[in-house]
Structures are given as C-alpha cells and as structure tokens.
mmCIF file of C-alpha atoms in Angstrom:
data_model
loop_
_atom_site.group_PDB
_atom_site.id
_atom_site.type_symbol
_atom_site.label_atom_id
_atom_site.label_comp_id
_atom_site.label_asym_id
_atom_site.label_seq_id
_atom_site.Cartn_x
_atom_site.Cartn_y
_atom_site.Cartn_z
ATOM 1 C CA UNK A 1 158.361 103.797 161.471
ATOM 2 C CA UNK A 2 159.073 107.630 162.469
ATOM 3 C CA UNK A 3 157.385 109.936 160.050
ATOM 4 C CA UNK A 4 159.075 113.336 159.938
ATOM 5 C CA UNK A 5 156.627 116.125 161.186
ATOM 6 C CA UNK A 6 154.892 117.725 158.552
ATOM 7 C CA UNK A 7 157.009 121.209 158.800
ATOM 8 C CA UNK A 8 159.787 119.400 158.381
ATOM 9 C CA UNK A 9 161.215 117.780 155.239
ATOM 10 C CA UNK A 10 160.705 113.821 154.868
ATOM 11 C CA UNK A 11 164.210 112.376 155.543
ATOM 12 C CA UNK A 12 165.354 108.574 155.629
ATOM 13 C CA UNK A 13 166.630 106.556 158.382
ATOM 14 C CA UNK A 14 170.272 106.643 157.345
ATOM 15 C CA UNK A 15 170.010 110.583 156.969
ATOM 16 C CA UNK A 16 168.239 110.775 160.405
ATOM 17 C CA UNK A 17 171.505 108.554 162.386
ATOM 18 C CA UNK A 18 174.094 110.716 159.983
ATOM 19 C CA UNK A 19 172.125 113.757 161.515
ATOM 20 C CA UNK A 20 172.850 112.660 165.449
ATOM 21 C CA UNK A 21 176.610 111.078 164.361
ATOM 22 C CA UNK A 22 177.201 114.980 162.960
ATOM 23 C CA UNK A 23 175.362 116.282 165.851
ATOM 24 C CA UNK A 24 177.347 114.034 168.479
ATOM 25 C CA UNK A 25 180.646 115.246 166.611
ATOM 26 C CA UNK A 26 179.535 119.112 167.226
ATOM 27 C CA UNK A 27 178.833 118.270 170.854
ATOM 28 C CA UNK A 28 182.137 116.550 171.316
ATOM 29 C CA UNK A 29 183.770 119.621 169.903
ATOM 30 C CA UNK A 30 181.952 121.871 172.197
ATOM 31 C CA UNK A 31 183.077 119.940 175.373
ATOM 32 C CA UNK A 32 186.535 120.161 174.064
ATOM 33 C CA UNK A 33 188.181 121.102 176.799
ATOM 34 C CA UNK A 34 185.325 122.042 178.971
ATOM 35 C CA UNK A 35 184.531 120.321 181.326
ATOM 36 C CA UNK A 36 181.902 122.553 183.396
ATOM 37 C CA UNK A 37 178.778 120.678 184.025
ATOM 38 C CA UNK A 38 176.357 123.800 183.561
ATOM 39 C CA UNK A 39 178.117 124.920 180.365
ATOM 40 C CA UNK A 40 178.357 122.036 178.358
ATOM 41 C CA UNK A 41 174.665 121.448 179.263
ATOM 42 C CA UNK A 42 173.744 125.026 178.195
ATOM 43 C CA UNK A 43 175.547 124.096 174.962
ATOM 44 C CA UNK A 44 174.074 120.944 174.642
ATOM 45 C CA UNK A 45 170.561 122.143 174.881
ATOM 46 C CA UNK A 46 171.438 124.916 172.708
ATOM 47 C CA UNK A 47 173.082 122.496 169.633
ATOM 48 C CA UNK A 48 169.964 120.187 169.855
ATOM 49 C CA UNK A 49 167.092 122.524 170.244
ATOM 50 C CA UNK A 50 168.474 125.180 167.147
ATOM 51 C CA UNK A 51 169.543 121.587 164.940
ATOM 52 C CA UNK A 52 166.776 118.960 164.873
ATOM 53 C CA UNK A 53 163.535 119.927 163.732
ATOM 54 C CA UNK A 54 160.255 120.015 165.137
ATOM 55 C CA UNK A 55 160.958 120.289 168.985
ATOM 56 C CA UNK A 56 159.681 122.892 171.005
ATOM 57 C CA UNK A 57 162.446 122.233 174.077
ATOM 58 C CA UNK A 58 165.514 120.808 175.079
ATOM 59 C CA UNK A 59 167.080 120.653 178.432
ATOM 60 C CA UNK A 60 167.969 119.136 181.756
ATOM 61 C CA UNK A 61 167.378 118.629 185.075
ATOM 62 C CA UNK A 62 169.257 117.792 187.733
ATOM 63 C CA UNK A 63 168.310 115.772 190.792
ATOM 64 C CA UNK A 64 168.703 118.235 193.931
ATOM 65 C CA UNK A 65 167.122 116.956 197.487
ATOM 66 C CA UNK A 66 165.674 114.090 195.426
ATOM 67 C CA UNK A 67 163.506 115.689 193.035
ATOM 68 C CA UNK A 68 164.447 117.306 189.637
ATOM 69 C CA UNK A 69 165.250 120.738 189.417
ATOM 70 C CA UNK A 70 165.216 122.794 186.270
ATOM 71 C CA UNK A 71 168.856 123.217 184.649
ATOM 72 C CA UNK A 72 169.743 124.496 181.391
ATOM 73 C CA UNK A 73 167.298 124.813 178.511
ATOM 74 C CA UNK A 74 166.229 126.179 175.173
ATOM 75 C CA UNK A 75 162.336 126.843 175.023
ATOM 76 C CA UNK A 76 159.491 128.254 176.677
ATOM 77 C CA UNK A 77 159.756 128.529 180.423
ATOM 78 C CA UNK A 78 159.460 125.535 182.177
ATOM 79 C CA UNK A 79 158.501 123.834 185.398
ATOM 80 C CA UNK A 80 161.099 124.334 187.590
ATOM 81 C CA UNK A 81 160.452 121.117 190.052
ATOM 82 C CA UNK A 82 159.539 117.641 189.248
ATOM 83 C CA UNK A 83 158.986 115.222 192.064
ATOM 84 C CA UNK A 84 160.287 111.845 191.572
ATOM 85 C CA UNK A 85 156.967 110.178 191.139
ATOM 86 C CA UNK A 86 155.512 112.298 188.370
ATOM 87 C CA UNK A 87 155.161 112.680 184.761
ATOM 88 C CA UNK A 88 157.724 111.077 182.117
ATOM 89 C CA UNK A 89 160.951 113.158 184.053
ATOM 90 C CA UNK A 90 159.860 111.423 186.734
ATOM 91 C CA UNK A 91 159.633 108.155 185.574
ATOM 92 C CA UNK A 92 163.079 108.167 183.893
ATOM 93 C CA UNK A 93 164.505 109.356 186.934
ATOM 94 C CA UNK A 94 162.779 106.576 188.751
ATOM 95 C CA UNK A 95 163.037 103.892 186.679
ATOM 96 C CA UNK A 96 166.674 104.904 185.466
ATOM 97 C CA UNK A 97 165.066 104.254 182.063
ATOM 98 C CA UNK A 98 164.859 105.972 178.909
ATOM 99 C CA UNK A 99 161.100 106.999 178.274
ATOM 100 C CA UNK A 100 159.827 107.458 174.837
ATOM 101 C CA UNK A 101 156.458 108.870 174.764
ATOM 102 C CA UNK A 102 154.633 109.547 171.432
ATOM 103 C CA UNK A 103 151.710 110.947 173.153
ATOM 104 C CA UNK A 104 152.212 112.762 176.680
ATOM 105 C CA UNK A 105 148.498 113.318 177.348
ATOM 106 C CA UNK A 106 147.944 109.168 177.421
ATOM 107 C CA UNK A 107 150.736 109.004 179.999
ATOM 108 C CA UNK A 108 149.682 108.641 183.566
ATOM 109 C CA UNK A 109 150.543 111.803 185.600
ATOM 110 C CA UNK A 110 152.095 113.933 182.638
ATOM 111 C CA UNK A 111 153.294 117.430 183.654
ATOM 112 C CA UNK A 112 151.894 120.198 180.860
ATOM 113 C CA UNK A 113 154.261 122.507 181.410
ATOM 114 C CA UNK A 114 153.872 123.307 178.189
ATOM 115 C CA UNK A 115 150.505 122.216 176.914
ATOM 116 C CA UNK A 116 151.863 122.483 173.329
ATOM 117 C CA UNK A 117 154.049 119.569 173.978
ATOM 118 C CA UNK A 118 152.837 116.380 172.611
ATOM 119 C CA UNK A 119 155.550 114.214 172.397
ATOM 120 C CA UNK A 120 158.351 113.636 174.785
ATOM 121 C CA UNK A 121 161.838 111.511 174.863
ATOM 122 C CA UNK A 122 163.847 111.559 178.417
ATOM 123 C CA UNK A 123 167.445 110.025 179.151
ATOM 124 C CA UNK A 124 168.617 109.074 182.630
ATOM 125 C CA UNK A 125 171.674 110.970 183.302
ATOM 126 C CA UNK A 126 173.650 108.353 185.146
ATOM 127 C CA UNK A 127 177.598 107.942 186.047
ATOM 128 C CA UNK A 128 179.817 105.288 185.673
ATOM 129 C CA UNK A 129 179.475 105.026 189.139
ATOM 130 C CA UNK A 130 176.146 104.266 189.164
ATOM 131 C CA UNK A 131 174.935 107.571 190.331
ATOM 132 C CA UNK A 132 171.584 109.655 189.123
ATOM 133 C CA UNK A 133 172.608 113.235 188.274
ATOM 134 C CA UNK A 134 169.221 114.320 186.904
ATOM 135 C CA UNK A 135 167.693 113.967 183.039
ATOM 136 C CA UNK A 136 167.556 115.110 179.445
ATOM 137 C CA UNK A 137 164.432 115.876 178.369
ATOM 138 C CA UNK A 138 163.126 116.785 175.009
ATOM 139 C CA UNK A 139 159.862 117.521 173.656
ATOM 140 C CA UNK A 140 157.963 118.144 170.470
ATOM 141 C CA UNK A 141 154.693 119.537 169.373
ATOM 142 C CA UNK A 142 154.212 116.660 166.518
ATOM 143 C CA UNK A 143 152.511 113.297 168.334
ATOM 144 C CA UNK A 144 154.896 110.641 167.814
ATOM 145 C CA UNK A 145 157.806 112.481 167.030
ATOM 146 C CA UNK A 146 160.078 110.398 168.754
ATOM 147 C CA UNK A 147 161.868 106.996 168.228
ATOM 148 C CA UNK A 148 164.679 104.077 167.978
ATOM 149 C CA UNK A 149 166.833 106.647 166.545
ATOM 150 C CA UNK A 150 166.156 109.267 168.831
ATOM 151 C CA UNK A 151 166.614 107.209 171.861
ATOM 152 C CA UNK A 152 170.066 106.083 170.482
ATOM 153 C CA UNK A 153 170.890 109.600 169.129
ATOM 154 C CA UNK A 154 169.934 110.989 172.460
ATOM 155 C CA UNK A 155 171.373 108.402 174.719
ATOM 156 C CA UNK A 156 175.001 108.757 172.291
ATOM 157 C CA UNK A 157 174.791 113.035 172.922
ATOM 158 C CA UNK A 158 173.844 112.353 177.159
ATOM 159 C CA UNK A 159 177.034 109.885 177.176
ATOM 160 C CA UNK A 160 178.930 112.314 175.894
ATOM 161 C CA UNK A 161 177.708 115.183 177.902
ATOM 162 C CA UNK A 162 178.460 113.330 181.125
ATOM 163 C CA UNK A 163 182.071 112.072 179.106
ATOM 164 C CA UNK A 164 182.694 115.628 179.655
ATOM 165 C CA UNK A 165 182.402 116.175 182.940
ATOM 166 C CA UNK A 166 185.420 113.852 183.594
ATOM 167 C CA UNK A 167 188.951 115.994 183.101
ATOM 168 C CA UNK A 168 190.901 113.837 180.137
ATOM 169 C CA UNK A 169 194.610 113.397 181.042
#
C-alpha cells in the first residue's frame, strides 16, 4: 500500500481517488473549449504539479522524428531529448505501457535529469487511432511514491487531455 511522503499529510485511499476525480473535473474545465494541444498540456502540467503533493515535475513529451522531445512542464529544467530505447520515457513510449517505477535508480538505463528524482510514473499518450503522440511523465523525490491510484488517476487526466484535442460538436 502507498504511504503518503512524509511532508505530506497521511491521507486514505478513498481521499487519494476523490483527489484525482476533483482534479480530473478541474482539468476538464480547463479544456473547456480549448482545444490547443500545447495549452491544455501547459495547463495540465501546471494543475498537477501545484495540486498533488510531493512531486518535483510534471510534464510531457511529444514524439518528434521518433524520439521524445521536451513539451510543456512544471519543474526544474529538463532533458530535452529522450531516445526511444532509454530510461522509463522511453520504455512507455516503446512498450505503449504505463510504467510505474518506485525507484528510478534500480531501473535499467534511467535518465537523471534530475538526480533528485526518485520515483517516476509515465502514461503513453496514444489516440483512438492507435497513434503515439509522446508521454506524461511525473516524478517525485519520495521512493515509492507512486501507485494503483496514480496510474488510474493519471491515465483518467492523459484521456482527458487527448479528449481535448478533438473539437466537440
């Protein structure tokens, strides 16, 4: 079970998925009609990284020339190309899975752009259509900060995100 870092408050497991349905509802509202890739993932980035504690950054990348190039992000600067075969960005963008990490340095061929980062949670961004438009990528200072209720929370905000990217008639 997820234990809440220890800067933050303990909360339960029902508080925790009412935090991401509140969260998801603010996202929805900010893609209201929006429907600008780049700004909605600014947004995005910005609503996650100022509202769930204990992260140190939250942002995409998008899949350019097939490798991952840095998008939108709240943080410290980051690395600003990923090749498809490395670290956890990588391997999500490979695998088209989502990767939950609790401790970066065990995984094979982790990036450190940050070496503060020791946790790590990345969603495929991928369309109806089947195609790969990059990742969402989070990370944490706390070891095992991530889990099942990050990976739905974050796999509920990335639908929406790419939701929005699709004009509603």
């Amino acid at each position: 079970m997820h234990s809440a870092p220890s800067s933050a408050p303990a909360i339960t497991p029902l508080e925790r998925r009412t935090q991401y349905d509140e969260l998801l509802l603010q996202a929805r509202a900010l893609f209201t009609d929006e429907h600008d890739a780049i700004a909605n993932a600014a947004n995005l980035s910005a609503l996650v990284f100022e509202t769930l504690p204990g992260l140190n950054w939250a942002g995409f990348y998008f899949l350019k020339n097939k490798e991952l190039v840095l998008g939108p992000f709240q943080g410290r600067p980051a690395c600003v190309r990923i090749q498809l075969d490395r670290g956890v960005c990588g391997a999500a963008a490979s695998s088209r899975t989502l990767q939950v990490v609790p401790d970066v340095h065990a995984f094979p061929g982790h990036i450190a752009c940050d070496p503060a980062s020791r946790s790590e949670i990345v969603v495929p961004l991928i369309t109806r259509s089947g195609e790969l438009l990059g990742v969402w990528d989070v990370d944490s200072p706390h070891a095992g900060r991530f889990d099942d209720i990050d990976a739905a929370g974050m796999q509920a905000l990335c639908q929406a995100w790419l939701d929005s990217l699709r004009p509603r008639h």
